[in-house]
Coordinates of C-alpha atoms in Angstrom, one line a residue:
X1 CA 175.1 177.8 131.9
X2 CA 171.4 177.9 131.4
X3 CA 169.7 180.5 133.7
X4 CA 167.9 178.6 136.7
X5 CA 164.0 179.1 136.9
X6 CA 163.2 180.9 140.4
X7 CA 160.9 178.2 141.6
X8 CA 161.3 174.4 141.1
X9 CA 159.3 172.4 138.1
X10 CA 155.9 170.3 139.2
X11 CA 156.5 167.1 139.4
X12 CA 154.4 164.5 137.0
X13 CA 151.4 164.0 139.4
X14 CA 150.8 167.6 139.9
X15 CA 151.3 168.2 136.0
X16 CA 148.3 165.9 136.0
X17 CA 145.8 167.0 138.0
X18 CA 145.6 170.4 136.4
X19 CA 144.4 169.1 133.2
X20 CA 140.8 169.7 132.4
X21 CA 138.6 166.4 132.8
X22 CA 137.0 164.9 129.6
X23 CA 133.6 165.8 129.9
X24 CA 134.8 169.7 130.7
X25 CA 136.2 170.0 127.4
X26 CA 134.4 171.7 124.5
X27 CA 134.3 168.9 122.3
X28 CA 131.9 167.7 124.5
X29 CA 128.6 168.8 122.6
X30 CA 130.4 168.0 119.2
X31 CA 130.5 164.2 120.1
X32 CA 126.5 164.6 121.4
X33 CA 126.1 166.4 117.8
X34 CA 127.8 163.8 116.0
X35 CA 125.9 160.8 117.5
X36 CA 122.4 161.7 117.1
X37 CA 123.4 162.7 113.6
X38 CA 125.0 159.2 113.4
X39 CA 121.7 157.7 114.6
X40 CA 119.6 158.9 111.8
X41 CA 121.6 157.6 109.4
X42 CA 122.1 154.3 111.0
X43 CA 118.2 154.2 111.1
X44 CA 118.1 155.0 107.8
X45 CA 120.8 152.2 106.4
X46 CA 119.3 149.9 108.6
X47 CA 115.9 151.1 106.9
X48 CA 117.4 150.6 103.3
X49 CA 119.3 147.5 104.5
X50 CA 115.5 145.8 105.7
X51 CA 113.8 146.6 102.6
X52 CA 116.9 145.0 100.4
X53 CA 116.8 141.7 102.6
X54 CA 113.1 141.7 101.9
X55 CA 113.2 142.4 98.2
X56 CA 115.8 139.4 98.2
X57 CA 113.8 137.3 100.0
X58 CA 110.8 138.1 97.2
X59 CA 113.2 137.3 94.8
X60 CA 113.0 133.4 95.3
X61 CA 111.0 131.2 93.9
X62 CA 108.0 129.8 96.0
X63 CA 108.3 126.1 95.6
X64 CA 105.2 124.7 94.8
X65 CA 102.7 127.5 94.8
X66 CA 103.1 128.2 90.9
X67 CA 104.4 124.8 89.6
X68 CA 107.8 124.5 88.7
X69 CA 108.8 127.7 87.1
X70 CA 108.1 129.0 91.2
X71 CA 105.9 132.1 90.5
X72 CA 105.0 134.6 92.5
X73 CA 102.4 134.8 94.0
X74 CA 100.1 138.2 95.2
X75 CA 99.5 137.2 98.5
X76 CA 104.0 137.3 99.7
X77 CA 104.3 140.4 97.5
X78 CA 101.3 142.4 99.5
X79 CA 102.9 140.7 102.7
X80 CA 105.8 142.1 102.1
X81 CA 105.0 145.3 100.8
X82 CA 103.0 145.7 104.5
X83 CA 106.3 144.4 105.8
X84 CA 108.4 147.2 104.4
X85 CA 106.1 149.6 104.8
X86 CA 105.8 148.3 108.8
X87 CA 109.5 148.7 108.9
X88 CA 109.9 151.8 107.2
X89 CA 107.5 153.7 109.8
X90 CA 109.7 152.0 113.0
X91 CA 112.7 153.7 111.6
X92 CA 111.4 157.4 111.1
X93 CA 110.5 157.3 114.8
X94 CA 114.0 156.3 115.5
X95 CA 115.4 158.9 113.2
X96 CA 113.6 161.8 114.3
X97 CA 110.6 164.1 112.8
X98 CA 109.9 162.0 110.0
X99 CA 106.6 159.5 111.1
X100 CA 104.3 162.3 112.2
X101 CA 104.6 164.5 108.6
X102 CA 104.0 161.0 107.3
X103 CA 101.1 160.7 109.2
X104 CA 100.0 163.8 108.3
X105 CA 101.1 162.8 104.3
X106 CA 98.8 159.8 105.0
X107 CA 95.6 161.5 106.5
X108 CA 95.4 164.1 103.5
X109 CA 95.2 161.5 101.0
X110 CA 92.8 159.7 103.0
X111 CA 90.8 163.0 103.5
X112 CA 91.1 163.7 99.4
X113 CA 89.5 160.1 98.4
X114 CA 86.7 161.0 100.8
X115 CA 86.4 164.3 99.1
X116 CA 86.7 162.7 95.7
X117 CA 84.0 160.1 96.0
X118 CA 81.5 163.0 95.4
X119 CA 80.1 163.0 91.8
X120 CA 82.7 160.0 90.5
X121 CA 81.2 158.6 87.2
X122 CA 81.7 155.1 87.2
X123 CA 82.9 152.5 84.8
X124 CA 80.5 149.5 83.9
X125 CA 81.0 146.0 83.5
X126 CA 78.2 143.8 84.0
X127 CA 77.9 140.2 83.6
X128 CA 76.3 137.9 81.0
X129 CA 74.2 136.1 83.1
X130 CA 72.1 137.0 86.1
X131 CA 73.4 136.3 89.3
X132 CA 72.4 134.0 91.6
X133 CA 71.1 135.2 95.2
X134 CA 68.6 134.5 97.9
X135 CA 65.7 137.0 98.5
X136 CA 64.0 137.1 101.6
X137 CA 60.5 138.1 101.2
X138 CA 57.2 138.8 102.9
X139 CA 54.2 136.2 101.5
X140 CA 50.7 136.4 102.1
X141 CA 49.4 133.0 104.0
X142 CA 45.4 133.2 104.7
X143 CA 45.9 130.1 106.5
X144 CA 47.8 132.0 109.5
X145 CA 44.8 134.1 109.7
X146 CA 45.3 137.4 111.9
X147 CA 45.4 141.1 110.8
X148 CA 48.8 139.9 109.6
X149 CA 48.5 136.6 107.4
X150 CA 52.7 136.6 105.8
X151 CA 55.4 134.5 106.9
X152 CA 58.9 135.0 105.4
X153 CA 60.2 132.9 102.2
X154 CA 63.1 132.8 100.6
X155 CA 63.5 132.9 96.7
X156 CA 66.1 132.6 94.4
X157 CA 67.3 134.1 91.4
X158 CA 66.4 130.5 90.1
X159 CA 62.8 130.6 91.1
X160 CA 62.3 134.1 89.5
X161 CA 64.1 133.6 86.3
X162 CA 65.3 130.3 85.1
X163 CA 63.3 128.7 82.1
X164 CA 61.8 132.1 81.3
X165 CA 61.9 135.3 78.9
X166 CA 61.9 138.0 81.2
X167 CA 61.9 141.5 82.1
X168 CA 64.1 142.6 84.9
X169 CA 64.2 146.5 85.8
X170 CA 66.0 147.8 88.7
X171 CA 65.5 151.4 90.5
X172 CA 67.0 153.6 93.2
X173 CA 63.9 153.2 95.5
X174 CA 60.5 152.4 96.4
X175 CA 58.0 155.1 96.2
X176 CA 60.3 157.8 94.4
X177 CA 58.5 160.3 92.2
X178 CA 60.1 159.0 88.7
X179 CA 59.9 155.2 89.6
X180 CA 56.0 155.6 91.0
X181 CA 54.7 158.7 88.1
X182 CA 56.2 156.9 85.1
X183 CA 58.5 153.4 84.8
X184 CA 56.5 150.7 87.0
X185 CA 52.8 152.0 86.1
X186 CA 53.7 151.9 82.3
X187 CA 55.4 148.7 82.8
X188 CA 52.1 147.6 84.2
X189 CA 50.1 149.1 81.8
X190 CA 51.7 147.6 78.9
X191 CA 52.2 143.8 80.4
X192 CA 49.6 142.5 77.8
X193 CA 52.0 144.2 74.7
X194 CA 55.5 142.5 76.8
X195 CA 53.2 139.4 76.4
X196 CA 52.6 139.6 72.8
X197 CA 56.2 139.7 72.0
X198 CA 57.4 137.0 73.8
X199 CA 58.0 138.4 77.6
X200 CA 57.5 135.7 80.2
X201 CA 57.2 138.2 83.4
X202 CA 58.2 141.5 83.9
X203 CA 60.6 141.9 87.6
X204 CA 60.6 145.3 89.5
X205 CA 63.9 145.4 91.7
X206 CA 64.1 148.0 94.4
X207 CA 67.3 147.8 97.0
X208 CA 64.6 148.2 100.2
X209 CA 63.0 145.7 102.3
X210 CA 59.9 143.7 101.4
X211 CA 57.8 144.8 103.8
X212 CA 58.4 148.3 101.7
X213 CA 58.3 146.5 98.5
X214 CA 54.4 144.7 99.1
X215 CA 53.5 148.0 100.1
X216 CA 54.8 150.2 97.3
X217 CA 52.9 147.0 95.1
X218 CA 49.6 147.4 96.8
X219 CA 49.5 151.0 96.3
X220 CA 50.1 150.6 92.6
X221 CA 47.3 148.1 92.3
X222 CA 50.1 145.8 90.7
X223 CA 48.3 142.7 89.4
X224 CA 51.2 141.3 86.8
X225 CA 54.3 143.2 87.5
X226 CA 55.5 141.4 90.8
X227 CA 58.2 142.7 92.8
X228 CA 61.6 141.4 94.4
X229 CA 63.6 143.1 97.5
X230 CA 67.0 143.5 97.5
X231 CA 67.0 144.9 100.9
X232 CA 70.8 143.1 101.2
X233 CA 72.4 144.5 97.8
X234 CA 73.4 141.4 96.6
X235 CA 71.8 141.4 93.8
X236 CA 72.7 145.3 92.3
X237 CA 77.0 144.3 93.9
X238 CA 76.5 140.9 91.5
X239 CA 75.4 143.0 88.7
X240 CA 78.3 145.7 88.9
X241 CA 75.2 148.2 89.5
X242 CA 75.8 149.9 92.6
X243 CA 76.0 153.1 94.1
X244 CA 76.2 155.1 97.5
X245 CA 73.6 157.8 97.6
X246 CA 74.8 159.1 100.8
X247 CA 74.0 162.9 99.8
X248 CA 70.2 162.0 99.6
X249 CA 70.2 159.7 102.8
X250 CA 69.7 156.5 100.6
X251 CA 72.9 154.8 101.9
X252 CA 73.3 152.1 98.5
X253 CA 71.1 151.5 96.0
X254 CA 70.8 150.7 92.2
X255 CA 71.4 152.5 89.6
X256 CA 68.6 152.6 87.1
X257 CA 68.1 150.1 84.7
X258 CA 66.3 147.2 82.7
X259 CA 67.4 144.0 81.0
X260 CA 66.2 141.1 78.8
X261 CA 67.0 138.0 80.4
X262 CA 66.3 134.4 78.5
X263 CA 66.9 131.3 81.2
X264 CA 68.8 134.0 82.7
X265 CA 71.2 134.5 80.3
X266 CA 71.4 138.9 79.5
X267 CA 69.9 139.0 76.1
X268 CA 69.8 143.0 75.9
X269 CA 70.6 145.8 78.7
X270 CA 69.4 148.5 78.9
X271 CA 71.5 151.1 81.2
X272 CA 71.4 154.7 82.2
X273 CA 73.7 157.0 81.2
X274 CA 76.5 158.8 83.8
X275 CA 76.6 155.6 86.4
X276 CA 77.8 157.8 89.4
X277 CA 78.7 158.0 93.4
X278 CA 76.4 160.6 95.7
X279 CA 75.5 162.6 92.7
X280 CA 73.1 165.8 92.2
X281 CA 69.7 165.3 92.2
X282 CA 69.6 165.7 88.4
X283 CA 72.1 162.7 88.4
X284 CA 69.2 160.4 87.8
X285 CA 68.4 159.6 84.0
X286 CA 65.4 158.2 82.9
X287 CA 64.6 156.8 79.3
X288 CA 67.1 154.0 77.9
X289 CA 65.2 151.8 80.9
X290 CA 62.0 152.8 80.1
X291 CA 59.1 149.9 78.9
X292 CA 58.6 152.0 75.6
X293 CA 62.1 152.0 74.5
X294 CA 62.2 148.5 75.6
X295 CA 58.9 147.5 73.5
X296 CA 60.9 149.2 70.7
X297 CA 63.8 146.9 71.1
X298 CA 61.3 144.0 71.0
X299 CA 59.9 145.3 67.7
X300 CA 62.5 145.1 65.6
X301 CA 62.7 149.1 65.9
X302 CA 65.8 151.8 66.8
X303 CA 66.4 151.8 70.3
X304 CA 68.3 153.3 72.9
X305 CA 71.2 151.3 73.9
X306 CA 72.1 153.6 77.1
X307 CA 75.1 153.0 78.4
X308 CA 77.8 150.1 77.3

């Protein structure tokens, strides 16, 4: 017979109760582990699974927009490129660490552009005719009287240039020791010769204001080169011309430069070598723009092309 245990078995209710509750047990912090583990990667396949509904979506054709072949078009594909990239961010919060090193991915290249648009040569591409824009300029009016006869007028590119042969030079600013020593006074002095071979008028262009403009004029004694403001930049953006000359305090202005113009249509430019952002202060050429390598030009002689 089997030996008889000194003290009777629990019964099943008792047997119960002893066990250990559920969230006592060890595998407690395994199941915690597990599900934030699980959440990344459900943010992460719910990540991949956006960016493939999107790309499916792009994938039809846009009735309509393209005719019948149903092209693309650039406006959905930046749409939903932002889209993605909107999505993409919402789900690196949700799976952890990941949004601020993209942030921080983010700034640096931001920071590096800034860093980079010191010194950048530019490429040029200027059109074949002159654009058209609105100046607004200071004119004298003797009929207002006062110790300040000028009202404001605006001229066009039209009124300055269409039906003419002319000279158009542009530079980075009124009063400037290269611009004031040497291009607009020989320009001045050697209207009559511009005449001679053909030259309607001969167009100084200055990115300032024309209150500075008629000033910089009446200090040169000007009497045949007339001046235009491009206080707006309208004019040196048309042309492709542009730069920032933030080192120096200028803000943007033009690059240096001259062109023929007939019915203003760009016979010949002339253009300045090493076209660049914020650069040194030897970053300013002088000599392809010049009225004696333009007179050259005119003549039937070698000349210096500048840039092209």
């Amino acid at each position: 017979l089997p030996t008889q245990s000194s003290s009777p078995p629990s019964p099943p209710s008792e047997r119960r109760k002893k066990r250990r509750p559920l969230k006592e047990r060890p595998q407690a912090s395994l199941i915690v582990f597990t599900s934030e583990r699980e959440a990344g990667e459900r943010a992460k396949r719910r990540d991949r699974q956006a960016r493939q509904r999107q790309h499916r979506r792009d994938s039809e054709p846009i009735a309509g927009r393209q005719g019948k072949e149903g092209r693309f078009t650039k406006e959905k594909s930046k749409r939903s490129e932002m889209m993605a990239m909107s999505m993409s961010r919402m789900t690196s919060r949700c799976a952890g660490r990941v949004a601020p090193a993209r942030r921080l991915a983010v700034n640096a290249r931001a920071h590096a552009r800034t860093q980079a648009r010191t010194s950048v040569v530019m490429t040029l591409g200027i059109p074949k005719k002159l654009p058209s824009v609105t100046f607004h300029t200071r004119v004298r009016d003797d009929s207002i009287g006062g110790d300040n006869p000028f009202k404001w007028v605006d001229v066009t590119s039209e009124d300055y240039f269409k039906g003419k042969r002319v000279v158009l030079f542009s530079l980075p600013g009124a009063f400037t020791p290269t611009c004031s020593t040497y291009q607009l006074p020989n320009f001045e002095k050697n209207y009559d010769e511009f005449k001679k071979l053909g030259i309607d008028e001969i167009y100084c262009m200055s990115v300032n204001d024309s209150f500075v403009m008629n000033k910089w004029a009446q200090s040169q004694d000007l009497k045949h080169v007339k001046v235009i403001p491009d206080g707006n930049v309208e004019f040196s953006k048309a042309m492709g011309l542009n730069v920032q000359k933030d080192n120096h305090g200028f803000g943007q202005r033009s690059w240096r430069y001259a062109v023929i113009a007939k019915d203003m249509e760009i016979e010949q430019a002339f253009i300045e070598p090493g076209k660049c952002e914020n650069g040194s202060l030897d970053s300013d050429p002088y000599g392809a723009s010049s009225p004696e390598n333009i007179l050259k030009y005119l003549k039937g002689e070698d000349f210096d092309k500048g840039a092209q």
